[in-house]
Amino acid sequence: MSCADIKPVSYQDLNDAKNNKEADASSQKIKDKENHYIEEWRKGCGRKADSPTTGLALSGGGIRSATFSLGILQALASHNLLKKFDYLSTVSGGGYIGSALCWALRQTPPPEQENSKQDEEKQENNRTCLLDKEHFPFGSDDPLPPEYHSKINAENESNPGKYKRQPDSDTQEQKNYLNFFRTHGQYLSPGDGNNLLTLFNAFLRGSILNLLVWIPFIAFIFYWLIGNGELPEIESPLEILNADKFVAFKLILQIGLVIVAVLFLILLVYSAVTWLSKVVKLIKNYRGFWLSKVFKPTATYKARLNVEKTATTLVLMALLLLLIGSLPIVEHYLKDEYASLGPIAVLGGAAILYKHFMALMLNAKVPTGILVNVGALLFLYGVLLLALQLALFVGQSDYGVLLLVIAITVGYFVNLNYIAIHRFYRDRLMETFMPDPESIDVNNENLNKRHYPAMKANKAYLKDFADLNNTNQIIGPYPIINTNAVFIGRILRS
């Protein structure tokens, strides 16, 4: 059975499987292939086929989690326990070192086997045993200096139950891998032309290309609303909104003001209701009175939740509509000396958001909550203002449709997955945790370089890490990639 036999699973399939309390056909095929993989993996490690199913989970936490998980893997390998796990489940930082292990296992040549036919069965059972103490790719020697453990061993000589350091047994290849990780801990700025400025360039590049889609698209909508032709002579804000070109913005502003009025009305009514609830305390002994039923604790609590949710939605709607509706007024006062405030707002908001992003990436403990909201609001208003300025500029000619052409062209042909900041992040992680074998070879004349392109990993596919149809490639626990899908607010999670 090939992977092509596994078909997509619909929401209805999952729902039927839940009701029938049995796996759907495609999920069952996936499980059968997993079972086949684990059966071959156990066979290669010399484990019994009926052994209990086990799994090792490496949690997230960035580079700190990857470092901690590496120590766990080394400790398990040093006691020959790592090969007893059937599944390897990782997420985020744990996925860094989990991917590194899966990659290293496929770059490590299998242990040399004897060619005797009598040992054919033994060779079959040992073909994948690369997770024991002897062959674990990252080594398993105790990282503390030998002189420290010499003292500990001397003190614990008379106590067999105490820890005793074993002699170092890691090969040079294993030490090379570990040293490579240690020297590339600053993976976002490995050097040789890749530093924090390169990260900023990736952020700026992705932001500009995104704006080349959204600003022309929004500008085209504004152009469609206001039409083309010269702007009328306007002296006051009221004249701006009364102009024929801006009648749509006037309507948007009026809707925003109506929502604000509705919000205040809801708050006033809710305040009056909370005052009436005090009356309930005075008549709570009269169980038959209708107010005692209306103002039950659960009812008032649900009312508070509903008011809070409704108020939040109305505030966001009103804010957005007021921002859009007031754009012509703001643009009118900025069109001369301060016409550049639109781009400045965009750049200022982008700078604040970039600072917040870098704080997250570098685990900096800085108060960024309010700052991020201000930056996002500044960025959004700058984009809208810049789009209106562009629409007014293009509106003086008959080329407004070019705005839509630019937005569609950039959006269709530019793949942000390859040029934006997450691609930069992916490349740096790949170069650190999935290096080419030549990058960790001590005989490599370029070993003193800090940055090595990971050409082989860049061409690898996920299926290469768990080839269910190739027994010789089953050389590690079955890898599980964890991700999350947000279904909040969806009735049908299809």
Coordinates of C-alpha atoms in Angstrom, one line a residue:
M1 CA 0.0 0.0 0.0
S2 CA 1.4 3.4 -1.0
C3 CA 0.7 6.8 0.4
A4 CA -1.5 7.5 -2.6
D5 CA -4.0 5.0 -1.2
I6 CA -4.7 7.3 1.7
K7 CA -7.4 9.8 0.8
P8 CA -8.4 13.1 2.4
V9 CA -10.7 12.7 5.4
S10 CA -13.9 14.9 5.3
Y11 CA -15.6 16.4 8.3
Q12 CA -18.5 14.0 7.7
D13 CA -16.1 11.0 7.7
L14 CA -14.7 12.1 11.1
N15 CA -18.2 12.7 12.5
D16 CA -19.4 9.2 11.3
A17 CA -16.3 7.6 12.8
K18 CA -16.9 9.3 16.1
N19 CA -20.6 8.1 16.2
N20 CA -19.6 4.6 15.1
K21 CA -16.7 4.5 17.6
E22 CA -14.3 3.2 14.9
A23 CA -11.7 4.8 12.7
D24 CA -12.6 5.9 9.2
A25 CA -11.1 4.1 6.2
S26 CA -8.3 6.6 5.6
S27 CA -7.3 6.9 9.2
Q28 CA -7.2 3.2 9.6
K29 CA -4.8 2.9 6.6
I30 CA -2.6 5.5 8.3
K31 CA -2.7 3.5 11.5
D32 CA -1.9 0.3 9.6
K33 CA 1.2 1.9 8.1
E34 CA 2.3 3.2 11.5
N35 CA 1.9 -0.3 12.9
H36 CA 4.0 -1.7 10.1
Y37 CA 6.7 0.9 10.7
I38 CA 6.8 0.2 14.4
E39 CA 6.9 -3.5 13.8
E40 CA 10.0 -3.1 11.6
W41 CA 11.5 -0.6 14.0
R42 CA 11.2 -3.1 16.9
K43 CA 12.6 -5.9 14.8
G44 CA 15.6 -3.8 13.9
C45 CA 16.3 -3.0 17.6
G46 CA 15.8 -6.6 18.7
R47 CA 12.7 -5.8 20.7
K48 CA 9.7 -8.1 21.1
A49 CA 6.8 -7.6 18.8
D50 CA 4.3 -7.6 21.6
S51 CA 6.1 -4.9 23.7
P52 CA 3.9 -2.1 25.1
T53 CA 3.6 0.9 22.8
T54 CA 5.8 3.7 24.1
G55 CA 6.5 7.3 23.0
L56 CA 8.8 10.1 23.8
A57 CA 7.4 13.7 23.8
L58 CA 9.7 16.7 23.5
S59 CA 7.9 19.9 24.5
G60 CA 8.4 23.4 23.1
G61 CA 10.4 26.4 24.4
G62 CA 12.7 27.5 21.6
I63 CA 16.5 26.9 21.8
R64 CA 16.3 26.3 25.6
S65 CA 13.9 23.4 25.0
A66 CA 16.1 22.0 22.2
T67 CA 19.1 22.1 24.6
F68 CA 17.2 20.5 27.4
S69 CA 15.8 17.8 25.1
L70 CA 19.2 17.1 23.7
G71 CA 20.4 16.3 27.2
I72 CA 17.4 14.0 27.7
L73 CA 18.1 12.1 24.5
Q74 CA 21.8 11.7 25.4
A75 CA 21.0 10.4 28.9
L76 CA 18.5 7.9 27.5
A77 CA 21.0 6.8 24.8
S78 CA 23.7 6.4 27.4
H79 CA 21.6 3.8 29.2
N80 CA 20.4 2.1 25.9
L81 CA 16.8 3.2 26.6
L82 CA 16.2 5.5 23.6
K83 CA 15.7 2.6 21.2
K84 CA 12.8 1.4 23.4
F85 CA 10.5 4.2 22.2
D86 CA 8.1 3.6 19.3
Y87 CA 7.1 7.2 18.7
L88 CA 8.9 10.5 18.8
S89 CA 6.5 13.4 19.3
T90 CA 7.9 16.9 19.1
V91 CA 6.7 20.5 19.0
S92 CA 8.4 23.9 18.6
G93 CA 11.8 23.8 20.3
G94 CA 11.6 20.1 20.9
G95 CA 11.1 19.8 17.2
Y96 CA 14.4 21.5 16.6
I97 CA 16.4 18.6 18.2
G98 CA 13.8 16.0 17.1
S99 CA 14.4 17.0 13.5
A100 CA 18.1 17.0 14.1
L101 CA 18.0 13.5 15.4
C102 CA 15.8 12.2 12.5
W103 CA 18.1 14.0 10.0
A104 CA 21.3 12.7 11.6
L105 CA 20.1 9.1 11.7
R106 CA 19.7 9.3 7.9
Q107 CA 23.1 10.8 7.4
T108 CA 24.9 8.3 9.6
P109 CA 26.1 5.1 7.8
P110 CA 24.8 1.9 9.4
P111 CA 27.1 -0.1 11.6
E112 CA 29.4 -2.5 9.7
Q113 CA 28.0 -6.0 9.6
E114 CA 29.6 -9.3 9.0
N115 CA 29.0 -11.0 5.7
S116 CA 28.4 -14.5 7.1
K117 CA 25.1 -16.1 6.0
Q118 CA 24.8 -17.4 9.6
D119 CA 24.6 -13.9 10.9
E120 CA 21.9 -12.9 8.3
E121 CA 19.2 -12.8 10.9
K122 CA 21.4 -10.9 13.3
Q123 CA 22.2 -8.3 10.7
E124 CA 18.5 -7.9 10.0
N125 CA 17.8 -7.3 13.7
N126 CA 20.7 -4.8 14.0
R127 CA 20.3 -2.8 10.8
T128 CA 18.6 0.1 12.6
C129 CA 20.2 0.1 16.0
L130 CA 21.7 3.6 15.8
L131 CA 20.2 4.8 19.1
D132 CA 22.3 2.9 21.5
K133 CA 25.1 4.3 23.5
E134 CA 27.7 3.3 20.9
H135 CA 26.0 4.8 17.8
F136 CA 23.9 7.7 19.0
P137 CA 24.8 10.5 16.6
F138 CA 25.2 13.2 19.2
G139 CA 27.3 11.1 21.6
S140 CA 26.4 10.4 25.2
D141 CA 29.6 11.2 27.2
D142 CA 29.0 13.2 30.4
P143 CA 29.6 16.8 29.6
L144 CA 31.3 17.7 32.9
P145 CA 35.1 17.8 33.0
P146 CA 36.8 14.4 33.8
E147 CA 38.7 15.9 36.7
Y148 CA 35.5 16.8 38.4
H149 CA 34.2 13.3 38.2
S150 CA 37.5 11.8 39.3
K151 CA 36.9 13.5 42.6
I152 CA 33.3 12.3 42.7
N153 CA 34.3 8.7 41.8
A154 CA 36.9 8.7 44.6
E155 CA 34.3 9.9 47.2
N156 CA 31.8 7.3 46.1
E157 CA 34.1 4.4 45.7
S158 CA 32.9 2.7 48.8
N159 CA 29.2 3.1 47.9
P160 CA 28.1 1.0 44.8
G161 CA 24.8 2.8 44.6
K162 CA 26.4 6.2 44.0
Y163 CA 26.9 7.6 40.5
K164 CA 30.2 6.9 38.9
R165 CA 31.4 8.5 35.7
Q166 CA 32.1 6.2 32.9
P167 CA 35.2 6.7 30.6
D168 CA 34.6 8.8 27.5
S169 CA 33.6 6.7 24.5
D170 CA 32.2 9.1 22.0
T171 CA 33.8 9.0 18.5
Q172 CA 35.2 12.0 16.8
E173 CA 32.1 12.1 14.5
Q174 CA 29.8 12.2 17.5
K175 CA 31.8 15.0 19.1
N176 CA 31.8 16.9 15.9
Y177 CA 28.0 16.9 15.8
L178 CA 27.7 18.1 19.4
N179 CA 30.4 20.8 18.9
F180 CA 28.5 22.0 15.8
F181 CA 25.3 22.6 17.9
R182 CA 27.3 24.4 20.6
T183 CA 29.0 26.8 18.1
H184 CA 25.7 27.6 16.4
G185 CA 23.5 28.4 19.4
Q186 CA 23.0 31.9 17.9
Y187 CA 21.3 30.5 14.9
L188 CA 19.5 33.7 13.9
S189 CA 22.8 35.5 13.4
P190 CA 25.4 32.8 12.5
G191 CA 27.7 35.3 10.8
D192 CA 29.3 35.3 7.4
G193 CA 26.8 37.9 6.1
N194 CA 23.9 36.5 8.1
N195 CA 23.1 38.6 11.2
L196 CA 20.4 40.6 12.8
L197 CA 20.5 43.1 9.9
T198 CA 19.7 40.2 7.6
L199 CA 16.7 39.4 9.8
F200 CA 15.6 43.0 9.6
N201 CA 16.0 42.9 5.8
A202 CA 13.8 39.8 5.6
F203 CA 11.1 41.5 7.8
L204 CA 11.2 44.6 5.6
R205 CA 11.1 42.7 2.4
G206 CA 8.1 40.7 3.4
S207 CA 6.3 43.8 4.8
I208 CA 6.9 45.8 1.5
L209 CA 5.6 42.9 -0.6
N210 CA 2.6 42.6 1.6
L211 CA 1.9 46.3 1.3
L212 CA 2.2 46.1 -2.5
V213 CA -0.8 43.9 -2.4
W214 CA -3.0 45.6 0.3
I215 CA -2.3 49.3 -0.3
P216 CA -3.1 49.2 -4.1
F217 CA -6.1 47.0 -3.3
I218 CA -7.5 49.3 -0.7
A219 CA -6.6 52.3 -2.8
F220 CA -8.7 50.8 -5.7
I221 CA -11.7 50.4 -3.3
F222 CA -11.3 54.1 -2.3
Y223 CA -10.9 55.1 -6.0
W224 CA -14.1 53.2 -6.8
L225 CA -15.9 55.0 -4.0
I226 CA -14.7 58.6 -4.8
G227 CA -14.3 58.3 -8.6
N228 CA -11.9 60.3 -10.7
G229 CA -11.6 64.0 -11.5
E230 CA -10.3 67.0 -9.7
L231 CA -11.0 67.6 -6.0
P232 CA -13.4 70.5 -5.1
E233 CA -12.2 73.5 -3.2
I234 CA -12.9 72.7 0.5
E235 CA -12.4 74.9 3.5
S236 CA -14.0 73.1 6.4
P237 CA -14.4 69.5 7.5
L238 CA -18.1 69.6 7.0
E239 CA -17.6 70.6 3.4
I240 CA -15.3 67.7 2.9
L241 CA -17.9 65.1 4.0
N242 CA -20.6 66.9 2.1
A243 CA -18.7 66.7 -1.2
D244 CA -20.0 64.3 -3.7
K245 CA -16.7 62.5 -4.0
F246 CA -16.7 61.6 -0.2
V247 CA -20.4 60.8 0.3
A248 CA -19.4 57.1 0.9
F249 CA -16.9 58.1 3.6
K250 CA -19.6 60.3 5.2
L251 CA -22.0 57.3 5.3
I252 CA -19.2 55.2 6.9
L253 CA -18.6 57.8 9.5
Q254 CA -22.3 58.1 10.3
I255 CA -22.6 54.3 10.7
G256 CA -19.6 54.5 13.1
L257 CA -21.3 57.2 15.1
V258 CA -24.6 55.2 15.2
I259 CA -22.7 52.2 16.6
V260 CA -21.1 54.5 19.3
A261 CA -24.6 55.7 20.2
V262 CA -25.9 52.1 20.4
L263 CA -22.9 51.2 22.6
F264 CA -23.7 54.0 25.0
L265 CA -27.3 53.0 25.0
I266 CA -26.4 49.4 25.9
L267 CA -24.2 50.5 28.7
L268 CA -26.9 52.8 30.1
V269 CA -29.5 50.0 30.0
Y270 CA -27.0 47.6 31.6
S271 CA -26.2 50.1 34.3
A272 CA -29.9 50.6 35.0
V273 CA -30.4 46.8 35.2
T274 CA -27.5 46.4 37.7
W275 CA -29.2 49.1 39.8
L276 CA -32.5 47.2 39.7
S277 CA -30.6 44.1 40.8
K278 CA -30.1 45.7 44.2
V279 CA -33.9 45.8 44.6
V280 CA -33.8 42.0 44.4
K281 CA -31.9 41.8 47.6
L282 CA -34.7 43.6 49.3
I283 CA -37.4 41.2 48.0
K284 CA -35.4 38.0 47.9
N285 CA -37.6 36.4 50.5
Y286 CA -40.6 36.6 48.1
R287 CA -39.8 33.6 45.9
G288 CA -42.9 34.0 43.8
F289 CA -42.0 37.5 42.8
W290 CA -41.0 37.6 39.1
L291 CA -37.9 39.8 39.7
S292 CA -36.4 37.1 41.9
K293 CA -36.5 34.8 38.8
V294 CA -35.2 37.4 36.4
F295 CA -32.2 38.4 38.5
K296 CA -30.8 35.1 39.5
P297 CA -27.0 35.0 39.9
T298 CA -26.6 32.9 36.8
A299 CA -28.7 35.2 34.8
T300 CA -26.8 38.4 35.8
Y301 CA -23.5 36.6 35.2
K302 CA -24.6 35.6 31.7
A303 CA -25.8 39.2 31.1
R304 CA -22.4 40.5 32.1
L305 CA -20.7 38.1 29.7
N306 CA -23.0 39.1 26.8
V307 CA -22.6 42.8 27.5
E308 CA -18.8 42.5 27.6
K309 CA -18.6 40.5 24.3
T310 CA -21.1 42.8 22.6
A311 CA -19.3 45.9 23.8
T312 CA -16.0 44.7 22.6
T313 CA -17.3 43.9 19.1
L314 CA -19.1 47.3 18.9
V315 CA -16.0 49.1 20.0
L316 CA -13.9 47.5 17.3
M317 CA -16.5 48.1 14.6
A318 CA -16.9 51.7 15.6
L319 CA -13.2 52.3 15.8
L320 CA -12.6 50.9 12.3
L321 CA -15.5 52.8 10.7
L322 CA -14.6 56.1 12.4
L323 CA -11.0 55.7 11.2
I324 CA -12.1 55.1 7.7
G325 CA -14.8 57.7 7.7
S326 CA -12.4 60.4 9.0
L327 CA -9.7 59.7 6.4
P328 CA -10.8 62.5 4.0
I329 CA -10.7 65.1 6.8
V330 CA -7.2 64.0 8.0
E331 CA -5.9 63.8 4.4
H332 CA -7.2 67.3 3.8
Y333 CA -5.2 68.8 6.6
L334 CA -2.1 66.7 5.8
K335 CA -2.0 67.1 2.0
D336 CA 0.6 69.9 2.0
E337 CA 3.4 70.1 4.6
Y338 CA 2.4 66.8 6.3
A339 CA 1.6 64.7 3.3
S340 CA 4.3 62.2 4.2
L341 CA 2.7 61.3 7.6
G342 CA 0.9 58.3 5.9
P343 CA 4.2 56.5 5.1
I344 CA 5.7 57.7 8.4
A345 CA 2.8 56.1 10.3
V346 CA 3.3 52.8 8.3
L347 CA 7.0 52.8 9.0
G348 CA 6.5 53.8 12.7
G349 CA 3.9 51.0 13.3
A350 CA 6.1 48.5 11.4
A351 CA 9.1 49.4 13.6
I352 CA 7.1 48.9 16.8
L353 CA 5.8 45.6 15.6
Y354 CA 9.4 44.5 14.6
K355 CA 10.7 45.4 18.0
H356 CA 8.0 43.3 19.6
F357 CA 8.8 40.4 17.2
M358 CA 12.5 40.7 18.1
A359 CA 11.7 40.7 21.8
L360 CA 9.8 37.4 21.4
M361 CA 12.6 35.9 19.3
L362 CA 15.3 36.9 21.7
N363 CA 13.2 36.1 24.8
A364 CA 13.6 39.7 26.0
K365 CA 11.5 40.6 29.0
V366 CA 10.2 44.0 28.0
P367 CA 6.6 45.3 28.4
T368 CA 5.3 45.2 24.8
G369 CA 1.6 44.6 25.2
I370 CA 0.3 48.2 25.0
L371 CA 3.1 49.1 22.7
V372 CA 2.1 46.4 20.2
N373 CA -1.5 47.7 20.2
V374 CA -0.4 51.2 19.5
G375 CA 2.0 50.0 16.8
A376 CA -0.7 47.9 15.1
L377 CA -3.2 50.9 15.2
L378 CA -0.6 53.3 13.9
F379 CA 0.3 50.8 11.1
L380 CA -3.3 50.2 10.1
Y381 CA -4.2 53.9 10.0
G382 CA -1.0 54.7 8.0
V383 CA -2.0 52.0 5.5
L384 CA -5.5 53.4 5.1
L385 CA -4.3 57.0 4.9
L386 CA -1.6 56.1 2.3
A387 CA -4.2 54.2 0.3
L388 CA -6.5 57.2 0.2
Q389 CA -3.7 59.5 -0.8
L390 CA -2.8 57.1 -3.6
A391 CA -6.5 56.8 -4.7
L392 CA -6.8 60.6 -4.8
F393 CA -3.6 60.9 -6.8
V394 CA -4.6 58.2 -9.3
G395 CA -8.2 59.6 -9.4
Q396 CA -6.9 62.6 -11.3
S397 CA -6.5 60.3 -14.3
D398 CA -8.3 57.3 -15.7
Y399 CA -5.8 54.7 -14.6
G400 CA -7.4 53.6 -11.3
V401 CA -7.7 50.1 -12.6
L402 CA -3.9 49.8 -12.5
L403 CA -4.2 49.7 -8.7
L404 CA -6.2 46.5 -8.9
V405 CA -3.8 45.1 -11.6
I406 CA -0.8 45.7 -9.3
A407 CA -2.5 44.1 -6.3
I408 CA -3.5 41.0 -8.2
T409 CA -0.2 40.7 -10.0
V410 CA 2.0 40.9 -6.8
G411 CA -0.5 38.7 -4.8
Y412 CA -0.6 36.0 -7.5
F413 CA 3.1 35.8 -8.6
V414 CA 5.0 36.6 -5.4
N415 CA 5.3 33.7 -3.0
L416 CA 5.8 35.2 0.4
N417 CA 6.6 31.7 1.8
Y418 CA 10.0 32.0 0.1
I419 CA 11.0 35.5 0.8
A420 CA 9.4 36.6 4.1
I421 CA 10.7 36.4 7.6
H422 CA 9.4 32.9 8.4
R423 CA 11.5 31.6 5.5
F424 CA 14.5 33.3 7.0
Y425 CA 13.7 31.6 10.3
R426 CA 13.2 28.2 8.7
D427 CA 16.6 28.5 6.8
R428 CA 18.6 29.4 9.9
L429 CA 17.0 26.5 11.9
M430 CA 17.7 24.1 9.1
E431 CA 21.3 25.1 8.8
T432 CA 21.8 24.7 12.6
F433 CA 20.0 21.4 13.2
M434 CA 20.1 19.7 9.8
P435 CA 23.6 20.4 8.6
D436 CA 25.3 18.7 5.6
P437 CA 27.8 16.0 6.7
E438 CA 30.6 18.1 5.2
S439 CA 29.7 21.0 7.6
I440 CA 30.6 19.0 10.7
D441 CA 33.7 17.2 9.2
V442 CA 36.8 18.3 11.1
N443 CA 38.9 17.7 8.0
N444 CA 36.8 20.3 6.1
E445 CA 39.1 23.2 5.3
N446 CA 36.2 25.6 5.8
L447 CA 35.4 24.4 9.3
N448 CA 36.2 27.7 10.8
K449 CA 33.2 29.3 9.1
R450 CA 30.2 29.9 11.3
H451 CA 27.6 29.7 8.5
Y452 CA 27.1 26.6 6.4
P453 CA 24.4 26.2 3.7
A454 CA 22.3 23.1 4.3
M455 CA 21.9 22.1 0.7
K456 CA 20.9 18.5 1.3
A457 CA 18.2 19.3 3.9
N458 CA 16.8 22.0 1.7
K459 CA 16.0 19.4 -0.9
A460 CA 14.6 16.8 1.5
Y461 CA 10.9 15.9 1.9
L462 CA 9.0 14.9 4.9
K463 CA 8.4 11.5 3.4
D464 CA 12.2 10.9 3.5
F465 CA 12.1 10.8 7.3
A466 CA 9.7 7.9 7.6
D467 CA 9.7 5.9 4.3
L468 CA 7.1 3.3 5.2
N469 CA 7.8 1.3 2.0
N470 CA 11.6 1.0 2.5
T471 CA 12.5 -1.2 5.4
N472 CA 16.1 -0.1 5.4
Q473 CA 15.0 3.5 6.0
I474 CA 13.2 2.6 9.3
I475 CA 16.0 3.6 11.6
G476 CA 14.3 5.5 14.3
P477 CA 11.0 6.0 16.3
Y478 CA 8.0 7.0 14.2
P479 CA 8.1 10.8 14.1
I480 CA 5.0 12.7 14.9
I481 CA 4.8 16.4 13.9
N482 CA 2.6 18.4 16.1
T483 CA 0.8 21.6 15.0
N484 CA -2.4 23.3 15.8
A485 CA -5.5 24.4 13.9
V486 CA -7.7 27.2 15.3
F487 CA -11.4 26.3 15.2
I488 CA -12.7 28.9 17.5
G489 CA -16.0 30.3 16.4
R490 CA -16.5 27.6 13.8
I491 CA -19.7 25.6 13.9
L492 CA -18.5 23.0 11.4
R493 CA -14.8 22.2 11.9
S494 CA -14.3 20.9 8.4

